[in-house]
JSON list of C-alpha atoms in Angstrom, two decimals:
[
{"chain": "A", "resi": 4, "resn": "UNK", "atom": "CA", "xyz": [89.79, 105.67, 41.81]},
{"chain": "A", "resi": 5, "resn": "UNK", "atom": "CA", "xyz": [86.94, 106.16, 44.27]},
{"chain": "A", "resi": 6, "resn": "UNK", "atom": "CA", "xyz": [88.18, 102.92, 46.02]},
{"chain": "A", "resi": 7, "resn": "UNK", "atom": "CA", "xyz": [91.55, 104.46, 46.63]},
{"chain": "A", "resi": 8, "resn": "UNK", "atom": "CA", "xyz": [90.04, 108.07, 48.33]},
{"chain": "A", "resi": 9, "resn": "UNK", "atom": "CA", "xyz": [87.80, 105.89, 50.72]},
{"chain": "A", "resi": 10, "resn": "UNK", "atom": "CA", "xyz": [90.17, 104.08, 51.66]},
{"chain": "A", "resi": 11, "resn": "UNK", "atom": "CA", "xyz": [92.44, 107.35, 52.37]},
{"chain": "A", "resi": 12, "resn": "UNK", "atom": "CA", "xyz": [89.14, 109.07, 53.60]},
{"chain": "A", "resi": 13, "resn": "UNK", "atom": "CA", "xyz": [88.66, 106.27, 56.01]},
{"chain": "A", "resi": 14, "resn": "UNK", "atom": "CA", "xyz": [92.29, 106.02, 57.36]},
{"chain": "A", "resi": 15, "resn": "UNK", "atom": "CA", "xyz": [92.08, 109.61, 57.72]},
{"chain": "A", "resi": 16, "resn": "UNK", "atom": "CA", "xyz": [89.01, 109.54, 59.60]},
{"chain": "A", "resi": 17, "resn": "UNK", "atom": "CA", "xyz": [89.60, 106.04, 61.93]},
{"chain": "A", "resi": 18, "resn": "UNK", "atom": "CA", "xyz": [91.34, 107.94, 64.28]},
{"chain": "A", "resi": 19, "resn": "UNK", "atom": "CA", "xyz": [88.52, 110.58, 65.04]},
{"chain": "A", "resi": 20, "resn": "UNK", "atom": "CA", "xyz": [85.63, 107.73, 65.53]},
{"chain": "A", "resi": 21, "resn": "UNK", "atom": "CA", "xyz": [88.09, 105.40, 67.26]},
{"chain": "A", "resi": 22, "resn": "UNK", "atom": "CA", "xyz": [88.79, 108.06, 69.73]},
{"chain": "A", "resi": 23, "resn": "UNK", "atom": "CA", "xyz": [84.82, 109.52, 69.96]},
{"chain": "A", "resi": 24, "resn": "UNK", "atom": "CA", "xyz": [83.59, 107.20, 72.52]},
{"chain": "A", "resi": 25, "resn": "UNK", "atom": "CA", "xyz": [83.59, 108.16, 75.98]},
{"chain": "A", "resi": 26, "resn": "UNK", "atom": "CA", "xyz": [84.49, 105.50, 78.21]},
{"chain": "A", "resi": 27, "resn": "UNK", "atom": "CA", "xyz": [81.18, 104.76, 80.67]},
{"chain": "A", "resi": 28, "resn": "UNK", "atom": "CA", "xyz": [80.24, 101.91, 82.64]},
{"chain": "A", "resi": 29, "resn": "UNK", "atom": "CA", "xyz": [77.13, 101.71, 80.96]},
{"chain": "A", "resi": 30, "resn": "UNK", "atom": "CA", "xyz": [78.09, 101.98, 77.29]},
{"chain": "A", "resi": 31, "resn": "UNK", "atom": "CA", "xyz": [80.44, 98.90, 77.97]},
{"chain": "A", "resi": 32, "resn": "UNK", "atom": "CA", "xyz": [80.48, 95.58, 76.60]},
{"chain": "A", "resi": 33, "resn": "UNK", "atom": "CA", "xyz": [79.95, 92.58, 79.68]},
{"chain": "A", "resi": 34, "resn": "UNK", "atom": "CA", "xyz": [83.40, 91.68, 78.51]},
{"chain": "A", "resi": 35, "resn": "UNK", "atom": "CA", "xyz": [85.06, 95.13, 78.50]},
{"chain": "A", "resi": 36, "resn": "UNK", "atom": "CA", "xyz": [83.31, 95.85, 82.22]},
{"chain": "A", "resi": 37, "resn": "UNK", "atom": "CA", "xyz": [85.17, 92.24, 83.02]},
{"chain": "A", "resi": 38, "resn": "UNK", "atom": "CA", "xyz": [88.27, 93.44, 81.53]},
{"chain": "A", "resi": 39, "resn": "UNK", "atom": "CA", "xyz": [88.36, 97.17, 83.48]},
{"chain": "A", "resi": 40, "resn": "UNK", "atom": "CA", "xyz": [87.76, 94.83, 87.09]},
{"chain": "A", "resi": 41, "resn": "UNK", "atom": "CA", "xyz": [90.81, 93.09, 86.13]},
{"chain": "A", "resi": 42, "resn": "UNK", "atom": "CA", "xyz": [93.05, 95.86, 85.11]},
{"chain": "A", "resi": 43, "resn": "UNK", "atom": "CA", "xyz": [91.73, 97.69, 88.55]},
{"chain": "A", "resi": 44, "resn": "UNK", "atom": "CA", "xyz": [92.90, 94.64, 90.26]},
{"chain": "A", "resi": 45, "resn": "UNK", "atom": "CA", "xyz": [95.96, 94.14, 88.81]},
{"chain": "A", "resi": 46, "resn": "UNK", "atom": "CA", "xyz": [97.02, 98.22, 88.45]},
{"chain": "A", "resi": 47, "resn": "UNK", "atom": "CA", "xyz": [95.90, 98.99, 91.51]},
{"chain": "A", "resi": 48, "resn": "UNK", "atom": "CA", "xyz": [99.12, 97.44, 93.27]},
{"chain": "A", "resi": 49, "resn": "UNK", "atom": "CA", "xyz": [101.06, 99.87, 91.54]},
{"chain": "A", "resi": 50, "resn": "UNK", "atom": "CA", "xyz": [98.61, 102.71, 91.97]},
{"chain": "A", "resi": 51, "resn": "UNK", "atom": "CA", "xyz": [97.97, 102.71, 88.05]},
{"chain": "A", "resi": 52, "resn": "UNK", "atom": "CA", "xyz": [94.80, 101.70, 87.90]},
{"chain": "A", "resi": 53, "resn": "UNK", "atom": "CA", "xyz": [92.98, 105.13, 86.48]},
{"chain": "A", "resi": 54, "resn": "UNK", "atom": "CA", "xyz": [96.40, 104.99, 83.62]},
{"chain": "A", "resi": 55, "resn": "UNK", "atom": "CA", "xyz": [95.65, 101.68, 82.52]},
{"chain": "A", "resi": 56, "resn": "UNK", "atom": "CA", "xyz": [92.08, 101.36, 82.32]},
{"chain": "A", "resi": 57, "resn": "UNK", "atom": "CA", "xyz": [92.58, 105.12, 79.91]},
{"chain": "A", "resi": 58, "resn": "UNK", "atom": "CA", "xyz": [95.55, 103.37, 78.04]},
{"chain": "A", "resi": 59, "resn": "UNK", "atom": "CA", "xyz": [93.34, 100.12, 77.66]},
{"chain": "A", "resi": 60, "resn": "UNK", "atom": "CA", "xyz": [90.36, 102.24, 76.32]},
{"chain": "A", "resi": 61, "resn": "UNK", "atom": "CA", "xyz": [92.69, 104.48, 74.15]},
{"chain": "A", "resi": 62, "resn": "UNK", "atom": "CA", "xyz": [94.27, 101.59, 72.36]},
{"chain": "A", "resi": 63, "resn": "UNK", "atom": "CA", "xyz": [91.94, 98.43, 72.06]},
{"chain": "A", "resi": 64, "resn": "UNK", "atom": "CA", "xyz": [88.62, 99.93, 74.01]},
{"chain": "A", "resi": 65, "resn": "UNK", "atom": "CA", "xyz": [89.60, 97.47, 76.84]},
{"chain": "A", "resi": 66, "resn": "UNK", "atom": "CA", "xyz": [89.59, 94.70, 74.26]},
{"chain": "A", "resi": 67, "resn": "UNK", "atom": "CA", "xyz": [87.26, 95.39, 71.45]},
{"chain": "A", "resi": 68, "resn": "UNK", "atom": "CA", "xyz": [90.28, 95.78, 68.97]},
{"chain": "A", "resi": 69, "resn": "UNK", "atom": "CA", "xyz": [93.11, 93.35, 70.78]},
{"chain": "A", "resi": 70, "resn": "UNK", "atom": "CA", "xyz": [95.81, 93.95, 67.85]},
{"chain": "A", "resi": 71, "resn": "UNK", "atom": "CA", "xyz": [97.14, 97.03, 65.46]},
{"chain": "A", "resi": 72, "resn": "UNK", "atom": "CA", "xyz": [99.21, 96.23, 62.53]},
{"chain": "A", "resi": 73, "resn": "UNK", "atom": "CA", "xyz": [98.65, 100.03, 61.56]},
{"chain": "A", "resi": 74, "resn": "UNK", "atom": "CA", "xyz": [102.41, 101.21, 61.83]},
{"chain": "A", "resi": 75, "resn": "UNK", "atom": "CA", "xyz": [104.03, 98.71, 64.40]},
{"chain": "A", "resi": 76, "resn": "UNK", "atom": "CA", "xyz": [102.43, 95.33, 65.53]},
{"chain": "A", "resi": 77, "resn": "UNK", "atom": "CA", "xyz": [101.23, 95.72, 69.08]},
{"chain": "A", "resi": 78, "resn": "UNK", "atom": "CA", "xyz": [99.20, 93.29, 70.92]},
{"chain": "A", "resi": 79, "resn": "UNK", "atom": "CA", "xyz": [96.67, 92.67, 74.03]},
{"chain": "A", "resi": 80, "resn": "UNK", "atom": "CA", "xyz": [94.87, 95.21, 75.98]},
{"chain": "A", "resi": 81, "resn": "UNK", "atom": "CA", "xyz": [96.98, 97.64, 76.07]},
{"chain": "A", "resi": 82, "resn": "UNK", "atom": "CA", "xyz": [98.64, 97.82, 72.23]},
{"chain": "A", "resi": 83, "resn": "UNK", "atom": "CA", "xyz": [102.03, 96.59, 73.64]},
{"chain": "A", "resi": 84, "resn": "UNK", "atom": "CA", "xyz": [104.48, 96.86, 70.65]},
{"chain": "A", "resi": 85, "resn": "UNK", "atom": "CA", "xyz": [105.77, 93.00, 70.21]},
{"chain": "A", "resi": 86, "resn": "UNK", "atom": "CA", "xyz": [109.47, 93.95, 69.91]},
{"chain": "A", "resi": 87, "resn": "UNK", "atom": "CA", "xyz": [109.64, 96.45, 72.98]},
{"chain": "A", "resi": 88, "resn": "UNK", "atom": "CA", "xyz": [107.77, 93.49, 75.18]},
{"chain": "A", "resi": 89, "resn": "UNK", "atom": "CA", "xyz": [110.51, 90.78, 73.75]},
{"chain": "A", "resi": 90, "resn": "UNK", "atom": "CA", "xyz": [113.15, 93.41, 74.54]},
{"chain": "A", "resi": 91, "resn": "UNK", "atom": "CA", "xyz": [111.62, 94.31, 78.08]},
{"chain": "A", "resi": 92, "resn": "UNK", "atom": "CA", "xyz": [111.70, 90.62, 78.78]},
{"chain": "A", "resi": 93, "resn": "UNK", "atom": "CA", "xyz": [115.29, 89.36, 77.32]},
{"chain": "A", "resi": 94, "resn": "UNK", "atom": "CA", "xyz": [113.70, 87.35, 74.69]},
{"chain": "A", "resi": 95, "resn": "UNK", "atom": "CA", "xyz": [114.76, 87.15, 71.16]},
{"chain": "A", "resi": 96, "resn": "UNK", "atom": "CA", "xyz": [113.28, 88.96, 68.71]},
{"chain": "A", "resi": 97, "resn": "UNK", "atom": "CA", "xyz": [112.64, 86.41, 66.13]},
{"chain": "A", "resi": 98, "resn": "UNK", "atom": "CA", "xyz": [109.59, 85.84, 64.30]},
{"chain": "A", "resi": 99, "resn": "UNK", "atom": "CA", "xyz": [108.55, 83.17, 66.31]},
{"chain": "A", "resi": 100, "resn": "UNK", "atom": "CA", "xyz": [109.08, 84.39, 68.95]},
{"chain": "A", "resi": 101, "resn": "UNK", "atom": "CA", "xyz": [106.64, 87.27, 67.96]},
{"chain": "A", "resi": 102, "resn": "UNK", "atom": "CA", "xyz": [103.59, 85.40, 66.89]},
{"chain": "A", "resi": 103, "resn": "UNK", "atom": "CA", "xyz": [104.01, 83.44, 69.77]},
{"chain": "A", "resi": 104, "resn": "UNK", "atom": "CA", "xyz": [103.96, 86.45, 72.50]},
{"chain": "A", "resi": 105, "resn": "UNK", "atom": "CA", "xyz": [101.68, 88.67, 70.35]},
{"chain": "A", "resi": 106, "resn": "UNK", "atom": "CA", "xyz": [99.04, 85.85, 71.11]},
{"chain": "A", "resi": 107, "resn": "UNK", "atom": "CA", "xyz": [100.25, 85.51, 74.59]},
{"chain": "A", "resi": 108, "resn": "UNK", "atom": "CA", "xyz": [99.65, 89.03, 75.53]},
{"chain": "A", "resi": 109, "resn": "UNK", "atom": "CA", "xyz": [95.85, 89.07, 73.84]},
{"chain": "A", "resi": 110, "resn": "UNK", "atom": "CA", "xyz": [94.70, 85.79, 75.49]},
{"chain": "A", "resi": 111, "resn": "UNK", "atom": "CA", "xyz": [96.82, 86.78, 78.85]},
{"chain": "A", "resi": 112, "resn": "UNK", "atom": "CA", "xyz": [94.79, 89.69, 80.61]},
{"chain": "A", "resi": 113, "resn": "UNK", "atom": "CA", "xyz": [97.43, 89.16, 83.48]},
{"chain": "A", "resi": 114, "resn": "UNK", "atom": "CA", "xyz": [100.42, 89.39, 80.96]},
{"chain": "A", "resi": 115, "resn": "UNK", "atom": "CA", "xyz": [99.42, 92.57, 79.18]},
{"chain": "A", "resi": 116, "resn": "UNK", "atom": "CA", "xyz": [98.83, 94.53, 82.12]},
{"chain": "A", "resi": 117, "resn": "UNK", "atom": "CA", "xyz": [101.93, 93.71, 83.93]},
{"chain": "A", "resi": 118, "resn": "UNK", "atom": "CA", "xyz": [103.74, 94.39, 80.53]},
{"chain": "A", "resi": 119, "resn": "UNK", "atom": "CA", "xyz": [101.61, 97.45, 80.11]},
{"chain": "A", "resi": 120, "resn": "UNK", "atom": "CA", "xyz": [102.85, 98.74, 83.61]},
{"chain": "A", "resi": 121, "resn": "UNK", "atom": "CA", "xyz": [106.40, 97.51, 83.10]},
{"chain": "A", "resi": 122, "resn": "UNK", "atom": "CA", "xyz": [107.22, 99.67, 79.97]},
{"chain": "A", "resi": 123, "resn": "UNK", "atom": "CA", "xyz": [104.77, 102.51, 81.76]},
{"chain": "A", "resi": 124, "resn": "UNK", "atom": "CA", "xyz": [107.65, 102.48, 84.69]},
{"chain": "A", "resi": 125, "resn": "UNK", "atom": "CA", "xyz": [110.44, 102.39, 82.64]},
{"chain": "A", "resi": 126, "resn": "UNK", "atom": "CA", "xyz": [108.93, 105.07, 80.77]},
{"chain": "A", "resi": 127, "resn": "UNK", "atom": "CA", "xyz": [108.60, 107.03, 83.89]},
{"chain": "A", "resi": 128, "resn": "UNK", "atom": "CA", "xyz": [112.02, 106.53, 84.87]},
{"chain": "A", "resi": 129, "resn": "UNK", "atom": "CA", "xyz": [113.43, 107.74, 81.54]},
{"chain": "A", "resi": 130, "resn": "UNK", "atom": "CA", "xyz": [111.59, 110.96, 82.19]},
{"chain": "A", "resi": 131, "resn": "UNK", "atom": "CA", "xyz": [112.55, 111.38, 86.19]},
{"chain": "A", "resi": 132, "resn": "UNK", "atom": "CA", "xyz": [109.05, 109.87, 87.33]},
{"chain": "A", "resi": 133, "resn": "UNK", "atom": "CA", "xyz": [107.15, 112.86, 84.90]},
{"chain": "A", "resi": 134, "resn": "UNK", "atom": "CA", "xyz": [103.77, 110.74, 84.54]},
{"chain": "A", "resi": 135, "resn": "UNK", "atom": "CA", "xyz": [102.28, 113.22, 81.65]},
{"chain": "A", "resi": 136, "resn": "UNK", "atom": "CA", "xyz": [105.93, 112.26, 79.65]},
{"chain": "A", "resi": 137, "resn": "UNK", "atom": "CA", "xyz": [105.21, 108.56, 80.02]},
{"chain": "A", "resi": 138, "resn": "UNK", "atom": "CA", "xyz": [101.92, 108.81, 79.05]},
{"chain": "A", "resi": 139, "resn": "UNK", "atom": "CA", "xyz": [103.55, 109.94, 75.95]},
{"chain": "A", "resi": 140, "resn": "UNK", "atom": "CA", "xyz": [105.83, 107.69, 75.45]},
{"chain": "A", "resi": 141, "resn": "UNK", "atom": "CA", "xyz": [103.94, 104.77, 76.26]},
{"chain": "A", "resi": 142, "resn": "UNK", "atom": "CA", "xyz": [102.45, 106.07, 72.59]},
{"chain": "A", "resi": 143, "resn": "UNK", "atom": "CA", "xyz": [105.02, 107.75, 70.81]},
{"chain": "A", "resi": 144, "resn": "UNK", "atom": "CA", "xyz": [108.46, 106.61, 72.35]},
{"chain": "A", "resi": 145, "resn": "UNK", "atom": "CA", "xyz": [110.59, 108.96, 73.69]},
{"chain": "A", "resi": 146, "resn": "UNK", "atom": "CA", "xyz": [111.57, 111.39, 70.89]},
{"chain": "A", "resi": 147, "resn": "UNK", "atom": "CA", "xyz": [108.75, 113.79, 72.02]},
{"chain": "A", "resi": 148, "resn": "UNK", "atom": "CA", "xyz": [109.95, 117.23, 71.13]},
{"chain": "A", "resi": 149, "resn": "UNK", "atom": "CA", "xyz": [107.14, 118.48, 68.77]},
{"chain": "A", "resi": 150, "resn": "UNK", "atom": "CA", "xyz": [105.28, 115.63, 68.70]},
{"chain": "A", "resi": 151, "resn": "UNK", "atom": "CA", "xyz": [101.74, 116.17, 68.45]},
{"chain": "A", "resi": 152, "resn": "UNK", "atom": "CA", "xyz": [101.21, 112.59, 68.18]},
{"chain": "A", "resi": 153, "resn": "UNK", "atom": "CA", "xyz": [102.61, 112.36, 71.55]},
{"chain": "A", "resi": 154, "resn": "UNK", "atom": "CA", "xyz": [100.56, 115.44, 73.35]},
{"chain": "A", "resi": 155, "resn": "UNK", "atom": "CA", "xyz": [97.36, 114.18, 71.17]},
{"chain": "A", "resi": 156, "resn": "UNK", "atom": "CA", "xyz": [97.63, 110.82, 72.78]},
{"chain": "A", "resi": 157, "resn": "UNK", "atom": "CA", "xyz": [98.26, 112.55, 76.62]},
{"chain": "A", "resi": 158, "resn": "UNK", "atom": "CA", "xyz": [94.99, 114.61, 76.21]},
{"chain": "A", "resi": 159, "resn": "UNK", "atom": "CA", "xyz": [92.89, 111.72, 75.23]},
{"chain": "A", "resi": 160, "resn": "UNK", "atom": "CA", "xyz": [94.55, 109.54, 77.71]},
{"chain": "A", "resi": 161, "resn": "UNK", "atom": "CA", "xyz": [94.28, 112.23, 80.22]},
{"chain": "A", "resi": 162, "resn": "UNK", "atom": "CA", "xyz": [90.56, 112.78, 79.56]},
{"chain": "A", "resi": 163, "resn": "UNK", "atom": "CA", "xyz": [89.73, 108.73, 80.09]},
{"chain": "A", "resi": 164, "resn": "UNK", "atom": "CA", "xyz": [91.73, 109.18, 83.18]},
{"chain": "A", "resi": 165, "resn": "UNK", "atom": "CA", "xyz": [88.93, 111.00, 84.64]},
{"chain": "A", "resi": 166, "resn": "UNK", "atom": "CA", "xyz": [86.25, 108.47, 83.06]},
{"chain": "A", "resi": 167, "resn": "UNK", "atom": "CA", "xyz": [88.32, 105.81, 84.84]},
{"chain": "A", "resi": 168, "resn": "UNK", "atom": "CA", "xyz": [87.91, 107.46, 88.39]},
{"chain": "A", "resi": 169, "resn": "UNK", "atom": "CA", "xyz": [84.43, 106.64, 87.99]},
{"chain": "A", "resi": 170, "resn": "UNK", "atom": "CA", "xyz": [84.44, 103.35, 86.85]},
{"chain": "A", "resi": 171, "resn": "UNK", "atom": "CA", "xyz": [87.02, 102.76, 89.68]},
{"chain": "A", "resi": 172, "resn": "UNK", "atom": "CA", "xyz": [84.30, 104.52, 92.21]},
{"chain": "A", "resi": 173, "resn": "UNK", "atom": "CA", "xyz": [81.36, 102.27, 90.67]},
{"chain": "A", "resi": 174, "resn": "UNK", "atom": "CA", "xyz": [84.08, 98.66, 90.80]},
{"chain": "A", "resi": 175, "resn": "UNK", "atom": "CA", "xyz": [84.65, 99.98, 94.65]},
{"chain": "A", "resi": 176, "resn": "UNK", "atom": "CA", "xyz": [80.95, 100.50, 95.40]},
{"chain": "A", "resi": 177, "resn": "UNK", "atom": "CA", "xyz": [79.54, 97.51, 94.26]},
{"chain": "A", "resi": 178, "resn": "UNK", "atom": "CA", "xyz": [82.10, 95.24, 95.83]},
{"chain": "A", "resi": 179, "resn": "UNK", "atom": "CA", "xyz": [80.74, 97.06, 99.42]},
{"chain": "A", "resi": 180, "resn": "UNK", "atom": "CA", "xyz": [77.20, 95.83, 98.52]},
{"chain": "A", "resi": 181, "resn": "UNK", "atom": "CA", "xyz": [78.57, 92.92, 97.59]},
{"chain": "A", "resi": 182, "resn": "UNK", "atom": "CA", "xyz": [80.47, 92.62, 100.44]},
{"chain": "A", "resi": 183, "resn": "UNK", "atom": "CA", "xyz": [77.68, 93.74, 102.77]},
{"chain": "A", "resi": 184, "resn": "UNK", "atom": "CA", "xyz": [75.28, 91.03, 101.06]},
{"chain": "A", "resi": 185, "resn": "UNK", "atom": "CA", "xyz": [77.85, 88.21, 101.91]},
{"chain": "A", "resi": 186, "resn": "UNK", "atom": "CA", "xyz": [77.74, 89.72, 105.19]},
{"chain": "A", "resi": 187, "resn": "UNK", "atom": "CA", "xyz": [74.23, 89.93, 105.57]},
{"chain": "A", "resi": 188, "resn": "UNK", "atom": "CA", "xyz": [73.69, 86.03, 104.21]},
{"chain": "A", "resi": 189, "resn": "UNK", "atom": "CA", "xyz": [75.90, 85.23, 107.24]},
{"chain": "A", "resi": 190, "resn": "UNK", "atom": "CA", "xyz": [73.45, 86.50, 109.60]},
{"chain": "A", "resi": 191, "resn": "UNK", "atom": "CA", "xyz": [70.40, 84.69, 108.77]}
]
């Protein structure tokens, strides 16, 4: 019997350590730090970078946890739900097809994030380019009338937002030094 209330104690409380953790350069994994440079890179184009490095650290902490089978299977980075990226990309939903892509979009950086940003447009569109609504619904779909799932989800997300400005600031700074070392090696 004590088994059973752990295990309803811990789903209960998975949620409130999961999303404890600030997101800081320096609390972050080598791999993580790799991972937020190539989200930056990629998101950038689409000026989406401070979004996706928040939604990467709200679902997987930019990696650390790269699937959840907790309601829906979503994969990667960024938690993409297998059947909305087979349905974003005219692919069959089979099962095949879903172990296959699921693995796809955790050992394609590349992949997730354009996926990520793909549903996070479509998302936008649905809700007349509201960003706070597809921040949402990138989450919770788009039935988000009295969802505090939803408006849970947009005030963490929100909150990394402004941890990602900095990690954004520190990515831009240290390519200048890096930048202005090349620079400097080609002088002497």
């Amino acid at each position: 019997m004590w088994r059973v209330k752990m295990k309803y104690l811990l789903i209960l409380l998975f949620p409130l350590l999961l999303f404890s953790e600030k997101l800081e350069w320096n609390n972050l994994s080598e791999e993580q730090r790799m991972t937020a440079v190539a989200i930056y890179d990629i998101a950038s184009k689409y000026n989406l970078a401070e979004t996706m490095i928040a939604i990467a650290w709200q679902e997987s902490r930019l990696g650390k946890i790269p699937i959840n089978l907790e309601d829906k299977a979503s994969c990667g980075v960024h938690h993409i739900h297998i059947k909305t990226f087979l349905w974003l990309n005219n692919i069959p939903n089979t099962v095949t097809n879903r172990n296959i892509y699921c693995m796809e979009l955790i050992n394609d950086l590349t992949l997730d994030v354009e996926n990520a940003i793909k549903f996070f447009d479509f998302a936008k569109n649905k809700w007349n380019g509201d960003h706070n609504k597809a921040i949402m619904s990138y989450n919770a779909g788009f039935n988000l009338k009295n969802n505090e799932k939803a408006k849970q989800y947009h005030k963490y997300v929100k909150q990394y937002m402004e941890d990602a400005k900095a990690i954004i600031e520190l990515i831009l700074t240290l390519r200048q030094i890096e930048q202005g070392l090349l620079e400097y090696g080609d002088t002497l």
